[in-house]
Short mmCIF file of C-alpha atoms in Angstrom, two decimals:
data_model
loop_
_atom_site.label_atom_id
_atom_site.label_comp_id
_atom_site.label_asym_id
_atom_site.label_seq_id
_atom_site.Cartn_x
_atom_site.Cartn_y
_atom_site.Cartn_z
CA UNK K 877 12.90 27.40 2.68
CA UNK K 878 14.55 23.98 2.46
CA UNK K 879 15.81 24.29 6.03
CA UNK K 880 12.34 25.28 7.22
CA UNK K 881 10.74 22.32 5.43
CA UNK K 882 13.28 19.95 6.96
CA UNK K 883 12.58 21.32 10.43
CA UNK K 884 8.85 20.83 9.90
CA UNK K 885 9.42 17.24 8.80
CA UNK K 886 11.56 16.56 11.88
CA UNK K 887 8.83 18.04 14.06
CA UNK K 888 6.19 15.76 12.51
CA UNK K 889 8.36 12.66 12.91
CA UNK K 890 9.46 13.46 16.48
CA UNK K 891 6.51 11.65 18.20
CA UNK K 892 7.30 8.45 16.30
CA UNK K 893 10.97 8.56 17.30
CA UNK K 894 9.96 9.11 20.94
CA UNK K 895 7.62 6.12 20.82
CA UNK K 896 10.33 3.91 19.32
CA UNK K 897 12.82 5.02 21.95
CA UNK K 898 10.28 4.39 24.70
CA UNK K 899 9.64 0.91 23.31
CA UNK K 900 13.34 0.09 23.51
CA UNK K 901 13.51 1.26 27.13
CA UNK K 902 10.40 -0.68 28.14
CA UNK K 903 11.67 -3.81 26.39
CA UNK K 904 14.98 -3.56 28.26
CA UNK K 905 13.15 -3.23 31.58
CA UNK K 906 10.92 -6.20 30.77
CA UNK K 907 13.91 -8.34 29.82
CA UNK K 908 15.70 -7.50 33.07
CA UNK K 909 12.67 -8.07 35.27
CA UNK K 910 12.27 -11.63 36.45
CA UNK K 911 8.76 -11.06 37.84
CA UNK K 912 7.15 -9.75 34.66
CA UNK K 913 4.42 -12.03 33.28
CA UNK K 914 3.60 -12.76 29.67
CA UNK K 915 0.23 -11.04 30.10
CA UNK K 916 1.83 -7.81 31.35
CA UNK K 917 4.37 -7.89 28.53
CA UNK K 918 1.63 -8.45 25.96
CA UNK K 919 -0.38 -5.52 27.34
CA UNK K 920 2.64 -3.23 27.14
CA UNK K 921 3.31 -4.18 23.52
CA UNK K 922 -0.35 -3.85 22.58
CA UNK K 923 -0.55 -0.35 24.06
CA UNK K 924 2.64 0.66 22.29
CA UNK K 925 1.25 -0.73 19.03
CA UNK K 926 -1.89 1.39 19.39
CA UNK K 927 0.05 4.57 20.16
CA UNK K 928 2.42 4.02 17.25
CA UNK K 929 -0.46 3.28 14.87
CA UNK K 930 -2.21 6.49 15.95
CA UNK K 931 0.98 8.52 15.42
CA UNK K 932 1.51 7.04 11.95
CA UNK K 933 -2.12 7.68 10.97
CA UNK K 934 -1.50 11.41 11.39
CA UNK K 935 1.42 11.43 8.92
CA UNK K 936 1.44 11.80 5.15
CA UNK K 937 2.53 8.63 3.27
CA UNK K 938 5.56 10.50 1.87
CA UNK K 939 6.66 11.40 5.41
CA UNK K 940 6.23 7.79 6.54
CA UNK K 941 8.28 6.64 3.54
CA UNK K 942 11.07 9.03 4.55
CA UNK K 943 10.85 7.70 8.11
CA UNK K 944 11.00 4.05 6.98
CA UNK K 945 14.10 4.66 4.86
CA UNK K 946 15.99 6.26 7.77
CA UNK K 947 15.29 3.55 10.35
CA UNK K 948 17.44 0.47 11.11
CA UNK K 949 15.79 -2.91 10.43
CA UNK K 950 14.31 -3.55 13.90
CA UNK K 951 12.64 -0.14 14.22
CA UNK K 952 11.59 -0.30 10.57
CA UNK K 953 9.78 -3.58 11.17
CA UNK K 954 8.03 -2.09 14.21
CA UNK K 955 6.78 0.84 12.17
CA UNK K 956 5.72 -1.36 9.28
CA UNK K 957 3.72 -3.69 11.52
CA UNK K 958 1.85 -0.71 12.99
CA UNK K 959 1.23 0.84 9.59
CA UNK K 960 -2.47 1.28 8.72
CA UNK K 961 -3.32 -0.91 5.73
CA UNK K 962 -4.93 2.09 4.03
CA UNK K 963 -1.54 3.85 4.08
CA UNK K 964 0.86 0.95 3.54
CA UNK K 965 0.34 0.70 -0.21
CA UNK K 966 1.09 4.40 -0.73
CA UNK K 967 4.23 4.03 1.39
CA UNK K 968 5.43 1.21 -0.88
CA UNK K 969 4.93 3.56 -3.83
CA UNK K 970 7.02 6.31 -2.20
CA UNK K 971 10.02 4.32 -0.88
CA UNK K 972 12.92 3.14 -3.02
CA UNK K 973 12.64 -0.21 -4.79
CA UNK K 974 15.19 -1.92 -2.53
CA UNK K 975 13.30 -0.91 0.63
CA UNK K 976 9.94 -1.80 -0.94
CA UNK K 977 11.20 -5.26 -1.89
CA UNK K 978 12.32 -5.94 1.67
CA UNK K 979 9.02 -4.72 3.14
CA UNK K 980 7.04 -6.85 0.69
CA UNK K 981 9.08 -9.94 1.62
CA UNK K 982 8.18 -9.41 5.30
CA UNK K 983 4.45 -8.92 4.64
CA UNK K 984 1.81 -11.61 4.45
CA UNK K 985 -0.14 -12.17 1.24
CA UNK K 986 -3.45 -11.18 2.84
CA UNK K 987 -2.07 -7.87 4.07
CA UNK K 988 -0.50 -7.11 0.68
CA UNK K 989 -3.88 -7.71 -0.96
CA UNK K 990 -5.55 -5.39 1.53
CA UNK K 991 -2.96 -2.65 1.01
CA UNK K 992 -3.09 -3.00 -2.75
CA UNK K 993 -6.86 -2.67 -2.69
CA UNK K 994 -6.49 0.97 -1.61
CA UNK K 995 -4.22 1.87 -4.55
CA UNK K 996 -5.26 3.43 -7.82
CA UNK K 997 -4.34 1.77 -11.10
CA UNK K 998 -1.55 4.33 -11.62
CA UNK K 999 0.00 3.69 -8.20
CA UNK K 1000 -0.35 -0.07 -8.57
CA UNK K 1001 1.56 0.17 -11.83
CA UNK K 1002 4.53 1.66 -9.96
CA UNK K 1003 5.01 -1.35 -7.68
CA UNK K 1004 3.42 -4.16 -9.67
CA UNK K 1005 6.79 -5.52 -10.82
CA UNK K 1006 7.92 -5.75 -7.15
CA UNK K 1007 4.94 -7.82 -6.02
CA UNK K 1008 4.81 -11.63 -6.12
CA UNK K 1009 3.17 -12.87 -9.29
CA UNK K 1010 0.09 -14.36 -7.59
CA UNK K 1011 -0.53 -11.18 -5.58
CA UNK K 1012 -0.11 -9.03 -8.69
CA UNK K 1013 -2.57 -11.12 -10.69
CA UNK K 1014 -5.19 -11.01 -7.93
CA UNK K 1015 -4.87 -7.25 -7.51
CA UNK K 1016 -5.10 -6.63 -11.26
CA UNK K 1017 -8.11 -8.95 -11.52
CA UNK K 1018 -9.84 -6.95 -8.77
CA UNK K 1019 -9.63 -3.69 -10.71
CA UNK K 1020 -12.46 -2.27 -12.75
CA UNK K 1021 -12.31 -3.05 -16.44
CA UNK K 1022 -11.21 0.47 -17.38
CA UNK K 1023 -8.53 0.54 -14.67
CA UNK K 1024 -7.27 -2.90 -15.66
CA UNK K 1025 -7.05 -1.90 -19.32
CA UNK K 1026 -5.17 1.27 -18.42
CA UNK K 1027 -2.69 -0.61 -16.21
CA UNK K 1028 -2.05 -3.25 -18.84
CA UNK K 1029 -1.40 -0.49 -21.38
CA UNK K 1030 1.04 1.58 -19.33
CA UNK K 1031 3.13 -1.33 -18.04
CA UNK K 1032 3.91 -2.36 -21.61
CA UNK K 1033 6.02 0.77 -22.01
CA UNK K 1034 9.57 0.84 -20.57
CA UNK K 1035 9.96 2.57 -17.22
CA UNK K 1036 11.96 5.44 -18.72
CA UNK K 1037 9.31 6.45 -21.27
CA UNK K 1038 6.42 8.90 -21.20
CA UNK K 1039 3.88 6.09 -21.65
CA UNK K 1040 4.87 4.52 -18.36
CA UNK K 1041 4.68 7.82 -16.47
CA UNK K 1042 1.49 9.31 -17.95
CA UNK K 1043 -1.80 9.52 -16.07
CA UNK K 1044 -5.35 9.36 -17.38
CA UNK K 1045 -6.60 12.10 -15.01
CA UNK K 1046 -7.37 14.65 -17.71
CA UNK K 1047 -10.02 17.29 -18.27
CA UNK K 1048 -11.42 17.02 -21.80
CA UNK K 1049 -13.93 19.24 -23.57
CA UNK K 1050 -15.50 18.92 -27.02
CA UNK K 1051 -14.33 21.37 -29.65
CA UNK K 1052 -17.93 22.48 -30.24
CA UNK K 1053 -18.39 23.71 -26.66
CA UNK K 1054 -18.49 27.29 -25.40
CA UNK K 1055 -16.76 28.72 -22.35
CA UNK K 1056 -20.00 28.62 -20.38
CA UNK K 1057 -20.21 24.87 -21.13
CA UNK K 1058 -16.74 24.41 -19.67
CA UNK K 1059 -17.72 26.28 -16.49
CA UNK K 1060 -20.85 24.15 -16.19
CA UNK K 1061 -18.71 21.06 -16.66
CA UNK K 1062 -16.44 22.16 -13.81
CA UNK K 1063 -19.37 22.58 -11.44
CA UNK K 1064 -20.42 18.97 -12.03
CA UNK K 1065 -16.97 17.60 -11.16
CA UNK K 1066 -16.59 15.85 -7.82
CA UNK K 1067 -12.80 16.14 -7.90
CA UNK K 1068 -10.17 18.18 -9.72
CA UNK K 1069 -7.00 16.50 -11.03
CA UNK K 1070 -3.77 17.71 -9.44
CA UNK K 1071 -1.48 20.00 -11.44
CA UNK K 1072 -4.23 20.99 -13.85
CA UNK K 1073 -3.42 24.22 -15.70
CA UNK K 1074 -5.18 23.52 -18.98
CA UNK K 1075 -8.09 21.67 -20.55
CA UNK K 1076 -7.67 19.51 -23.63
CA UNK K 1077 -9.95 20.24 -26.58
CA UNK K 1078 -10.78 17.19 -28.72
CA UNK K 1079 -12.99 16.45 -31.70
CA UNK K 1080 -15.54 13.68 -32.11
CA UNK K 1081 -12.79 11.10 -32.66
CA UNK K 1082 -10.95 12.14 -29.51
CA UNK K 1083 -8.18 13.74 -31.52
CA UNK K 1084 -6.42 16.63 -29.82
CA UNK K 1085 -7.17 19.95 -31.49
CA UNK K 1086 -5.88 22.41 -28.90
CA UNK K 1087 -5.51 23.31 -25.26
CA UNK K 1088 -7.58 25.76 -23.26
CA UNK K 1089 -5.61 27.49 -20.45
CA UNK K 1090 -7.62 27.93 -17.27
CA UNK K 1091 -7.02 31.67 -17.30
CA UNK K 1092 -8.88 31.88 -20.63
CA UNK K 1093 -12.07 30.92 -18.80
CA UNK K 1094 -11.94 34.08 -16.69
CA UNK K 1095 -10.61 36.54 -19.27
CA UNK K 1096 -13.13 35.94 -22.06
CA UNK K 1097 -16.92 36.20 -22.47
CA UNK K 1098 -18.79 33.02 -21.60
CA UNK K 1099 -20.52 32.90 -25.01
CA UNK K 1100 -17.27 32.51 -26.95
CA UNK K 1101 -16.54 29.09 -28.49
CA UNK K 1102 -13.49 27.38 -27.04
CA UNK K 1103 -12.02 27.10 -30.55
CA UNK K 1104 -11.58 30.89 -30.63
CA UNK K 1105 -9.54 31.08 -27.43
CA UNK K 1106 -7.75 27.73 -27.41
CA UNK K 1107 -4.03 27.41 -28.15
CA UNK K 1108 -3.17 25.29 -31.18
CA UNK K 1109 0.63 25.46 -30.82
CA UNK K 1110 0.77 22.41 -28.58
CA UNK K 1111 3.73 20.72 -26.91
CA UNK K 1112 2.66 17.09 -26.86
CA UNK K 1113 4.50 13.79 -26.40
CA UNK K 1114 4.22 10.35 -27.89
CA UNK K 1115 4.10 7.52 -25.32
CA UNK K 1116 7.40 5.99 -26.51
CA UNK K 1117 9.38 9.24 -26.03
CA UNK K 1118 12.20 9.08 -23.47
CA UNK K 1119 11.19 10.60 -20.14
CA UNK K 1120 14.54 12.43 -20.07
CA UNK K 1121 13.60 14.30 -23.24
CA UNK K 1122 10.20 15.14 -21.78
CA UNK K 1123 11.90 16.46 -18.65
CA UNK K 1124 14.06 18.78 -20.73
CA UNK K 1125 10.95 20.08 -22.49
CA UNK K 1126 9.20 20.66 -19.16
CA UNK K 1127 12.20 22.67 -17.98
CA UNK K 1128 12.65 24.59 -21.23
CA UNK K 1129 9.00 25.62 -21.63
CA UNK K 1130 8.06 25.79 -17.91
CA UNK K 1131 5.30 23.22 -18.33
CA UNK K 1132 2.97 22.10 -15.57
CA UNK K 1133 1.28 19.41 -17.64
CA UNK K 1134 1.35 18.20 -21.24
CA UNK K 1135 -0.83 15.90 -23.36
CA UNK K 1136 0.24 12.44 -24.49
CA UNK K 1137 -1.03 11.46 -27.94
CA UNK K 1138 -0.70 8.53 -30.32
CA UNK K 1139 0.36 8.57 -33.97
CA UNK K 1140 -3.16 9.67 -35.01
CA UNK K 1141 -3.19 12.61 -32.56
CA UNK K 1142 -5.70 10.87 -30.31
CA UNK K 1143 -5.42 11.89 -26.66
CA UNK K 1144 -4.08 9.03 -24.50
CA UNK K 1145 -3.31 10.74 -21.22
CA UNK K 1146 -1.40 13.49 -19.50
CA UNK K 1147 2.12 13.98 -18.17
CA UNK K 1148 2.47 16.15 -15.06
CA UNK K 1149 5.41 18.06 -13.64
CA UNK K 1150 5.43 16.21 -10.29
CA UNK K 1151 5.90 12.83 -11.99
CA UNK K 1152 8.58 14.22 -14.31
CA UNK K 1153 10.50 15.82 -11.43
CA UNK K 1154 10.36 12.59 -9.39
CA UNK K 1155 11.72 10.66 -12.36
CA UNK K 1156 14.54 13.15 -13.00
CA UNK K 1157 15.48 13.19 -9.31
CA UNK K 1158 15.65 9.39 -9.20
CA UNK K 1159 17.74 9.35 -12.37
CA UNK K 1160 20.13 11.98 -10.97
CA UNK K 1161 20.53 10.03 -7.73
CA UNK K 1162 21.13 6.80 -9.61
CA UNK K 1163 23.74 8.41 -11.86
CA UNK K 1164 25.50 9.95 -8.86
CA UNK K 1165 25.66 6.57 -7.12
CA UNK K 1166 26.80 4.76 -10.26
CA UNK K 1167 29.69 7.20 -10.68
CA UNK K 1168 30.87 6.10 -7.23
CA UNK K 1169 30.34 2.41 -7.94
CA UNK K 1170 27.16 2.08 -5.86
CA UNK K 1171 23.75 0.66 -6.68
CA UNK K 1172 21.32 3.46 -7.44
CA UNK K 1173 18.59 2.39 -4.98
CA UNK K 1174 20.75 0.69 -2.35
CA UNK K 1175 19.15 0.52 1.07
CA UNK K 1176 21.22 2.51 3.55
CA UNK K 1177 20.30 0.06 6.32
CA UNK K 1178 20.34 -3.09 4.22
CA UNK K 1179 22.19 -6.32 5.13
CA UNK K 1180 25.98 -6.14 5.34
CA UNK K 1181 26.62 -8.94 2.85
CA UNK K 1182 24.26 -7.45 0.25
CA UNK K 1183 25.75 -3.98 0.59
CA UNK K 1184 29.27 -5.38 0.30
CA UNK K 1185 28.33 -7.38 -2.80
CA UNK K 1186 26.98 -4.26 -4.52
CA UNK K 1187 30.40 -2.60 -4.20
CA UNK K 1188 32.62 -5.50 -5.30
CA UNK K 1189 32.68 -4.70 -9.02
CA UNK K 1190 33.79 -1.09 -8.57
CA UNK K 1191 36.40 -2.05 -5.98
CA UNK K 1192 37.72 -4.74 -8.34
CA UNK K 1193 38.08 -2.18 -11.16
CA UNK K 1194 39.83 0.22 -8.79
CA UNK K 1195 42.19 -2.56 -7.76
CA UNK K 1196 43.08 -3.23 -11.39
CA UNK K 1197 43.82 0.44 -12.09
CA UNK K 1198 45.88 0.63 -8.90
CA UNK K 1199 47.93 -2.36 -10.04
CA UNK K 1200 48.54 -0.67 -13.39
CA UNK K 1201 49.64 2.51 -11.60
CA UNK K 1202 51.98 0.53 -9.37
CA UNK K 1203 53.61 -1.11 -12.41
CA UNK K 1204 54.15 2.33 -13.99
CA UNK K 1205 55.82 3.50 -10.80
CA UNK K 1206 57.93 0.33 -10.82
CA UNK K 1207 59.28 1.26 -14.23
CA UNK K 1208 60.79 4.43 -12.71
CA UNK K 1209 61.96 2.70 -9.54
CA UNK K 1210 65.62 3.35 -10.41
CA UNK K 1211 65.02 7.08 -10.86
CA UNK K 1212 63.12 7.27 -7.58
CA UNK K 1213 65.99 5.51 -5.76
CA UNK K 1214 68.46 8.06 -7.09
CA UNK K 1215 66.23 11.05 -6.23
CA UNK K 1216 64.00 10.16 -3.28
CA UNK K 1217 62.24 13.56 -3.50
CA UNK K 1218 60.40 12.26 -6.58
CA UNK K 1219 58.44 9.89 -4.30
CA UNK K 1220 56.77 12.88 -2.64
CA UNK K 1221 55.31 13.93 -6.01
CA UNK K 1222 53.35 10.70 -6.50
CA UNK K 1223 50.38 11.56 -4.26
CA UNK K 1224 50.31 15.08 -5.72
CA UNK K 1225 50.16 13.73 -9.27
CA UNK K 1226 47.41 11.27 -8.32
CA UNK K 1227 45.38 13.97 -6.57
CA UNK K 1228 45.63 16.51 -9.38
CA UNK K 1229 44.86 13.85 -11.99
CA UNK K 1230 41.81 12.68 -10.06
CA UNK K 1231 40.45 16.21 -9.62
CA UNK K 1232 40.99 16.98 -13.30
CA UNK K 1233 39.11 13.84 -14.30
CA UNK K 1234 36.24 14.60 -11.91
CA UNK K 1235 35.85 18.10 -13.38
CA UNK K 1236 35.68 16.74 -16.93
CA UNK K 1237 33.27 13.97 -15.93
CA UNK K 1238 30.96 16.46 -14.20
CA UNK K 1239 30.79 18.68 -17.28
CA UNK K 1240 30.27 15.78 -19.67
CA UNK K 1241 27.54 14.19 -17.52
CA UNK K 1242 25.75 17.53 -17.29
CA UNK K 1243 26.02 17.97 -21.06
CA UNK K 1244 24.57 14.50 -21.64
CA UNK K 1245 21.73 15.16 -19.20
CA UNK K 1246 20.83 18.43 -20.94
CA UNK K 1247 21.16 16.96 -24.42
CA UNK K 1248 24.03 19.29 -25.33
CA UNK K 1249 26.35 16.49 -26.53
CA UNK K 1250 25.69 14.62 -29.76
CA UNK K 1251 27.66 13.12 -32.64
CA UNK K 1252 28.27 16.41 -34.42
CA UNK K 1253 30.18 17.97 -31.51
CA UNK K 1254 31.86 15.03 -29.79
CA UNK K 1255 35.09 15.47 -31.76
CA UNK K 1256 35.31 19.16 -30.96
CA UNK K 1257 34.57 18.52 -27.28
CA UNK K 1258 37.24 15.82 -27.05
CA UNK K 1259 39.94 18.07 -28.52
CA UNK K 1260 38.78 20.97 -26.36
CA UNK K 1261 39.12 18.93 -23.16
CA UNK K 1262 42.56 17.67 -24.30
CA UNK K 1263 43.60 21.29 -24.80
CA UNK K 1264 42.35 22.22 -21.33
CA UNK K 1265 44.26 19.29 -19.84
CA UNK K 1266 47.50 20.24 -21.66
CA UNK K 1267 47.22 23.89 -20.63
CA UNK K 1268 46.52 23.07 -17.00
CA UNK K 1269 49.28 20.47 -17.04
CA UNK K 1270 51.83 23.01 -18.31
CA UNK K 1271 50.77 25.68 -15.82
CA UNK K 1272 50.54 23.57 -12.68
CA UNK K 1273 53.42 21.31 -13.70
CA UNK K 1274 55.57 24.41 -13.99
CA UNK K 1275 54.41 25.58 -10.57
CA UNK K 1276 55.38 22.23 -9.03
CA UNK K 1277 58.68 22.24 -10.91
CA UNK K 1278 59.49 25.65 -9.44
CA UNK K 1279 58.55 24.45 -5.95
#
């Protein structure tokens, strides 16, 4: 399935790649031609701009974001200039922060305001810290009062908390309603929130009393009160809960959505599985990069100097450890001179030691991610890993000694 999806994405992006390649060829011909006029060159570029804009308009913002991240700077700028303003804001939401920052720097203030005008309050909250202060203030001021209040509330929570990730797209019904009232309420809706699998039942003070699964609407008589079929054993989150903990709960209980409540059980919003999965994926990618000494959201096609600077700290630490290793080897220099064969063991020792460390790190990182490691078991885990290391050292050291 993954291979099929990747092939479909490549098929959708193929026209854009062909247009970019054709632009390069035409530009080379124009540069070589001495008789080409400025008018002819301008017409060629204008036609290419129209074709590229039409091709981008047929793509989903997520596909365009993937395309932008895989293009070198010159082609990326060409695509960004041809991007419809109605799509550009959503593309900024989808791309990594480093790419979004670079695109925002190359975009005029008027175009940023136009793009931001197409975004919802939730999407604007994702990129508001990347925008220049004056642009951010003007976009926030242009929101409706309810949207502005919601945005100001969510941005006060840290990025790794439920409050920052929650959405206000919720379906709410009064606890005094009947199933037929819920069905009538559905018919009046102009839109249906994504990833909706339940309705939240609240009292007159907007306090959460239970949840009504959608299947209950079709399996029970329409005259029944919702209080008789609703579920009161609710998995809900406070807005200041770590998003990692919420992700574990979503995985453990196979949740599609979950309510977010305050300390008085009042319903604040909803957390959905798509937002949680995006957060966990970004966290996993960032952790994987950090383990290799890389910046989590580093632009693959970013400037050379910036990319090099991001790797200096890790290389410096590696240099220090290498110097320590070289001094240890220097201590046994006399032994190595007497038995040169010992020198051949040094890369073997380094390789085995590195692999052993990587195995332990992988297990520990997984345990931390799943919440399996805490203060009560750290001591046991440390001694257990020391025992594994000693046992493996005796076994494989004996093998090498025999060899």
